[in-house]
Structures are given as structure tokens and as C-alpha cells.
């Protein structure tokens, strides 16, 4: 029996022996692909090669690729094969070999290396792919075991590379099947036939009209799920029973004090927790941070599902770290990032688990309130929308909701819940489709393929003589661009730095003897081609003519000062706070720098001062700044800091600042640290769980900031008629004086409120036997309104109070019902109806509730309608 790790190595070495380069798995964060949140298949990192946007550096490759997919998140654990995270084994040809090699290799690997009996194997093909059928038969597959499947056609999108595919299935036996006469591989959804390998033959290009034309170079893209082939080779029922999962499952079971395969309900939760923690571990290891957007939201959702299902197993204490340790132990040899980024992973696991436990407690409290309402109203079923609200807003599993309700003889409307889930899923799917971006026109794509990498000469020079290789307006190619037009210009070479690594692009001008254009921004495409967005100021630019390209040196120098200061800042932060600090994003402009980093608590004033001192000490030492090209291996060996989550090429640029800082960086820098000038930190604050942000200025911008502070201090000193050095003392004295006055005002308002309350009691009326006080009062805020309601409730003892007041152009309401449940009245329901009249809303407890309104002119009407509203509720 082969282990999962052995199967991974066997596959890679098999194809290495056949001329394939073994490549490490790419990150789960797709590189330069705005159409994908996560890496979902083995071919994703190679899309630019298949589409020929970039010329492949090698003809053949093989990988074990980390993948995450979430469309079937809700069925994980319920089936034998669905996962969030999985590994895709693949072999790829970039215009090298095709079906004649790919098919026999696949059959040889399955039957001779893995030795799966031929009588258990089936192959499906695209019905019209007679070529593939003949090759399968030549390889040794019997004709009756080759089935046609119309779904066996792969495409990257509506247009572009596409082609037929072949799938290999293993027959797991009749006992796994549905028993239907037409049950067959590729056409039946039962568990009998397990797809283990898909071979995609990219041989056509599909145009917008749907026409297929043969590609000049044909490609191979295959994918075999490691978890699936492991289940076959280890002879187990499901992927969860393989050695890729069992150690994780058994550990979670021990934490819960249970055993796997003793209770189906527990087994489901064990599978979900093990799958999800494995996925979360790999996502964090690749630098994905939990948040409420994009891939960060996907990570947070998976992590929270793991915690929820652990709670169903009775695990209430923090457990994620211990489960991660099992994942790390079993997978770190193949994926060293699980060890290299351990601190980052553990910090986020701890923080997210702690925060979500608090959220779960809120959900339980809310559910208990809903249970009270159900019992009070004589109902026995919680509505589907209510259950979905708990699920979506608080991450509260419907299974946990069912369990809590069942203990009290209640139930959930599961049909309505599933309807709400499906509606939400369809909405999310629709929004996702709308967000898909077509970033470049076909004509522009063809042009940049021909142009390739634009030589960048801007490290050494501020100007360059270049040729205009092409121009585009609105995705259409043009030969000329006149005054006022904004166009994309491609140059033969350029001194303009393209936006990258957080550094904004250079700006400047393009000049000919008859024309001048402003360069507004520069971006880099997938092919390495630089896009210059320019606006023609005078004359006409022509394709093919020579231009003088000149950057704005003043802006470049300011950018370089801030970029070099960013490097000093990162080193200073790691020195003061610790090695766990990692860059999580940056922005470098002529005006300022912004640096996001991993840290789990606010920095102290002393800490910020220490960081600032370290930076400015490095500036004053006037250390040389040197950039050196070297291999990635050499750079890592030298101790250079790399951007976490970034994938680098074989050769990198290392920027050294004396012995103080050494980082991988492609940006522009000053020549010596002394050129940076003064560096001043402006602010430090949190931007998310475990993430902090520092903003700072350097050089002339720092000087301008300090001058502004001086001017402000002088202005305040003049107003206070004090010396600048005494401003702090004088302001502190004024603050104390203001607080004393506010206290006096509060005491006076309380006396006035008490007097007003005494007068209001004379306006009590009786509505169907209930004492009611509804009035507009004069208080400054909601707190004052609540205090008045409390005072009146003590005086009135039994009855209903509805108070309204106008504050800062808005309406505030407070309602009190005393005692609770008087005549079946509910303060939250009453105030909701009253607030509606003023265009507002609100709610609250049965005894006390508050609300807001938008239209002060309707306040009188709302107060007058209170008796009618109360009668409506009392009739119910």
C-alpha cells in the first residue's frame, strides 16, 4: 500500500524520467489573474503559456498543485470525494508532445506503475474524437471499455484555446452502484465509477462565432486528484479514510472524546473539521489573510465552519493550533511553507478562533431570544429566514440550531431554510459572473504577444530615445493620436518605471520635433510589455516615429526616497517588534509611504519612537544603497527578506542598504540613505485582524509636514495669547474647564427633565384600560430620552410610555411597557410601528425599545397615532 506522500513522489518522478521539469506547487493566490480568487486547478499557473501570452521557458512540466474550490462547500463530508483543499497531480506539454504520447503514458502509469487491474478501468472520450479512441486502443484499452461522453470537451472560456478530453475511471464494484441498467462510467453520478484522471487535449482555438480552428501548437493538460488515487491504492471507502486524512480525523476525534465511524452524525463533523483545517492551514501558509472580502472571506468562512462543526462535537476550547500541528507534521516535507510561515499561521488561527467564539456566543443568545418568542406565541417551528439569518450573519450552523431547538421540543423549517440558502447562492453566483473582467481587447493582446518584454532602462537613466511600436484607443489600434487624445503607447524601450510592488509608476513626457504628450501612468502586462497611458498635449504622435522619453525626475526622486524609507521601516519594525513582522502591502508615492504589516496589537508610543529613531539613525549613517542581480537561491542564502506570499522567478534583484537592510525588490531607490532625509511617522493603526498600518513621510514631504505643525501651534498660541511652549498647558486647563461646565449643564438638564417629567404625568390617558403616556419632549440625545423614560416608568408604575424628541435634524423614540407583557404589548413591536410614520425603524426588548426616524415634521403625527397603534396590538 502506497502512502499519499509516496504517490505524489511516484507521479512526479515518472514524468521527470520522460523529460518533464518538476516544478513546485504555485501559490493558492493566482498570479496576475484577476478572473480567479484562488488556484482551482493544476493548469492555472500555466494559463499564460497555454494562451501563448508568454513563451514557455521549457516544453514539458509536471506538478503537484495545491488547489482550493468552494462551490460544493455545503456537501463536504457528506460525500466520499468532495473537498475544499486538494492536490492535483498533472503533466503538461506546451506545444511539445500530444495525444500519441500523453495517452500511452497515462495508461502505462495506471496499469504498470500503479498496477490497477485493467478489468477495473474504463475510459471516456469526446464522441467525435476518433483519433483519441484509436490511440487508447493501441495503448491496450479494449474498444468496449471506451465510452463516448458529450461533456468531454474543455475550454478556457467562451473563446480561446479548447479541445476534447479523455477521462480514466476505476470501477469500485456493483455494491457501490445505483443498480440501474444504464449505470456507466461518465454518465452516472453514483459512487461506483470513480474518475481518477482527466487528460485535456488543447488542439483548437474557438472564435467569437464559435468556429474551431486548429492551434499552431497543441498542448496537453492533465489532472489527477491525489486524494482520489490514494483512496483507490489504499483500498478504502472514501478519501477521508486515506492516510492523507485519517491522522487529522483521529486527532480531532480524540479532542472530542469520541471515535471515528461510531456515529454518522459525528463522522460528518469530523470530516468537515479535518478538511477545513487542512484547507485553512495551506491558505494561511500562502499568505492569505482572513477578512471580509475576496479570498480572505473564503478563508474566514472555511475556518468558521471548522469551529462550528467542532462545537457540534463538543469541542469548546481552542483546538485549531493542535490540528494544524498534525497537518504540518504530515505535509511540511512536501510543502515547507507550513513551517516557514508557522508564526503567521498560528497567530491568525488563534485570533480568528477567539473572535469567532465570541460571535457564536452572540448567536446563541439571539437564538434563545427567538426561542422565548416562539414559546410565548405558541409556535413550535423557527422560520427558515430566521435560521438562515443566524447561519449567515453569525456563522451559526443550522445543525446546531436544530439541536438546541430539539432539546426544547421545537424544530426548524428546513425547506424554507434551504430555499434561503439557494437564493443566496444564486445571488452570489450572479454577482461573481458580473465581476469577471475582460481586461484587454483581442487586438491589443495580439500586439503585446508580438512585442514581448519592454526593455527598462530607468534604473540607469532618466531619459531614453525610443520608437513608438504601437498605439491603442479603446482597445482598437490606431496609427496616429492628435491633441487632447488619451492613448496607450508601446515603446521599444523605456525609462518609465511601471507600477509594481506598491510603488506608483513614473510620470513624464514623450517628445518629438512636432508633438508632446504627458505620460500619466505606466503598467506592466502579463507578457512584460509596458503600457504607457499618455495624453497628447500638442501636435500628433505617429506609430513608428522616434520619441524622447523623459521621466519627471523630481517626482522619481521623491518616490525613491519614500521607497528606500520603506525598506528601513520594515527592518526597524522587525528589530523592535520581532521577526514575526511581515509586509502585508505597501504604497509608495511622491507624497508619502504606507506600509501594512502583520502584528497583533497596537504599537505603543515608545515603540513608534524606537522605530523612528532606528530609521533616522540609518539615514544619518549615509549608507550606500546597492542593487544586485542574483539567483533566488543565492538571495535566500544571503538572508535577503522576501515579500511574504510572493512567487519569484529564478533570478531576482536584491537591494542592500549597508548592513542594515537587505530585501528582494524591483523598485527604484536613492543612491545613499542620506538622500532620504528626515523620516517622520504620521500614524499607526489597525486595518484588520492581525494587520497594522503605518503612514510616514520622508525628505521634503517630512519638512512640509513639520512646517504645517509649526504653523498650527503658532496659530493656537496666538488665539490663546500664550507662548508656543505653553500651548499644551493652556489647552489642558481649558479642557478641564469645559468638563466642569458640561457637568453643570448636565445637572441643570437633569433638573429640567425631572420638572418636565412631573408635568408630563398630567397627560396620561387610558386606552382600553391601559394607562398611556405619549409625548414629544425636549432632550439633547437618546441617552437623555432613555433617562426620562426610566424616571416616568418609576412614577407611572403600570402602563405604556412613548416619548419622541428631535436631535440634530433626526427623530429619536423610546418606548417602555411596565410590567413586561402588559396586555400582551411588546415595546419593540410598538416602537417599530411608531417610527415608521417618521420614515424610521427600530426595535428592542418587550419591556424597553428605541428607534430613530428621518422626518421631524411627522413627529407630532406619530405621537398622536400611539393610541390607535396600541389598540391594534391589543386586539391581536
mmCIF file of N, CA, C and O in Angstrom, residues 92-93 95 113 134 154 207 308 364 472 500 508 545 732 769 786 822 863:
data_model
loop_
_atom_site.group_PDB
_atom_site.id
_atom_site.type_symbol
_atom_site.label_atom_id
_atom_site.label_comp_id
_atom_site.label_asym_id
_atom_site.label_seq_id
_atom_site.Cartn_x
_atom_site.Cartn_y
_atom_site.Cartn_z
ATOM 1 N N UNK A 92 2.165 18.369 -18.199
ATOM 2 C CA UNK A 92 1.792 19.433 -19.135
ATOM 3 C C UNK A 92 2.781 19.498 -20.291
ATOM 4 O O UNK A 92 3.998 19.366 -20.101
ATOM 5 N N UNK A 93 2.241 19.717 -21.459
ATOM 6 C CA UNK A 93 3.052 19.934 -22.655
ATOM 7 C C UNK A 93 2.667 21.278 -23.262
ATOM 8 O O UNK A 93 1.484 21.538 -23.504
ATOM 9 N N UNK A 95 3.027 22.837 -26.374
ATOM 10 C CA UNK A 95 3.360 22.780 -27.799
ATOM 11 C C UNK A 95 4.400 21.743 -28.133
ATOM 12 O O UNK A 95 5.000 21.782 -29.208
ATOM 13 N N UNK A 113 2.653 0.968 -13.440
ATOM 14 C CA UNK A 113 3.305 1.542 -12.259
ATOM 15 C C UNK A 113 2.411 1.342 -11.029
ATOM 16 O O UNK A 113 2.835 0.774 -10.021
ATOM 17 N N UNK A 134 -8.528 5.651 -31.182
ATOM 18 C CA UNK A 134 -7.558 4.745 -31.807
ATOM 19 C C UNK A 134 -6.290 4.624 -30.968
ATOM 20 O O UNK A 134 -5.726 3.536 -30.817
ATOM 21 N N UNK A 154 -13.187 20.523 -23.159
ATOM 22 C CA UNK A 154 -12.696 21.541 -22.223
ATOM 23 C C UNK A 154 -12.455 22.858 -22.947
ATOM 24 O O UNK A 154 -12.009 22.881 -24.096
ATOM 25 N N UNK A 207 -13.347 30.960 -31.931
ATOM 26 C CA UNK A 207 -13.536 32.405 -32.094
ATOM 27 C C UNK A 207 -14.905 32.817 -31.565
ATOM 28 O O UNK A 207 -15.674 31.986 -31.051
ATOM 29 N N UNK A 308 -17.437 25.816 13.991
ATOM 30 C CA UNK A 308 -18.833 25.474 14.249
ATOM 31 C C UNK A 308 -19.029 23.970 14.369
ATOM 32 O O UNK A 308 -19.702 23.469 15.273
ATOM 33 N N UNK A 364 -25.932 32.320 19.951
ATOM 34 C CA UNK A 364 -26.695 31.509 20.916
ATOM 35 C C UNK A 364 -27.669 32.385 21.694
ATOM 36 O O UNK A 364 -28.830 32.016 21.901
ATOM 37 N N UNK A 472 -3.015 52.382 -29.046
ATOM 38 C CA UNK A 472 -4.387 51.872 -28.963
ATOM 39 C C UNK A 472 -5.288 52.894 -28.294
ATOM 40 O O UNK A 472 -4.903 53.546 -27.317
ATOM 41 N N UNK A 500 4.370 48.759 -9.665
ATOM 42 C CA UNK A 500 4.680 47.402 -9.240
ATOM 43 C C UNK A 500 5.123 47.409 -7.791
ATOM 44 O O UNK A 500 5.761 48.359 -7.327
ATOM 45 N N UNK A 508 5.839 61.665 -16.766
ATOM 46 C CA UNK A 508 6.804 62.459 -17.522
ATOM 47 C C UNK A 508 6.249 62.827 -18.874
ATOM 48 O O UNK A 508 5.026 63.017 -19.023
ATOM 49 N N UNK A 545 7.493 56.456 -35.295
ATOM 50 C CA UNK A 545 8.427 57.574 -35.148
ATOM 51 C C UNK A 545 9.208 57.479 -33.847
ATOM 52 O O UNK A 545 8.823 56.770 -32.911
ATOM 53 N N UNK A 732 -4.779 72.165 28.141
ATOM 54 C CA UNK A 732 -5.173 71.222 29.189
ATOM 55 C C UNK A 732 -6.068 71.904 30.230
ATOM 56 O O UNK A 732 -7.075 71.347 30.680
ATOM 57 N N UNK A 769 -58.289 50.449 29.069
ATOM 58 C CA UNK A 769 -57.909 50.010 30.410
ATOM 59 C C UNK A 769 -56.428 50.100 30.717
ATOM 60 O O UNK A 769 -56.009 49.748 31.823
ATOM 61 N N UNK A 786 -33.810 58.133 27.201
ATOM 62 C CA UNK A 786 -33.928 56.907 27.994
ATOM 63 C C UNK A 786 -34.051 57.222 29.488
ATOM 64 O O UNK A 786 -34.829 56.600 30.209
ATOM 65 N N UNK A 822 -47.568 43.521 29.647
ATOM 66 C CA UNK A 822 -48.841 44.164 29.993
ATOM 67 C C UNK A 822 -49.796 44.117 28.799
ATOM 68 O O UNK A 822 -49.484 44.618 27.719
ATOM 69 N N UNK A 863 -46.815 60.675 17.455
ATOM 70 C CA UNK A 863 -47.235 60.657 18.866
ATOM 71 C C UNK A 863 -48.756 60.548 18.960
ATOM 72 O O UNK A 863 -49.304 59.789 19.787
#
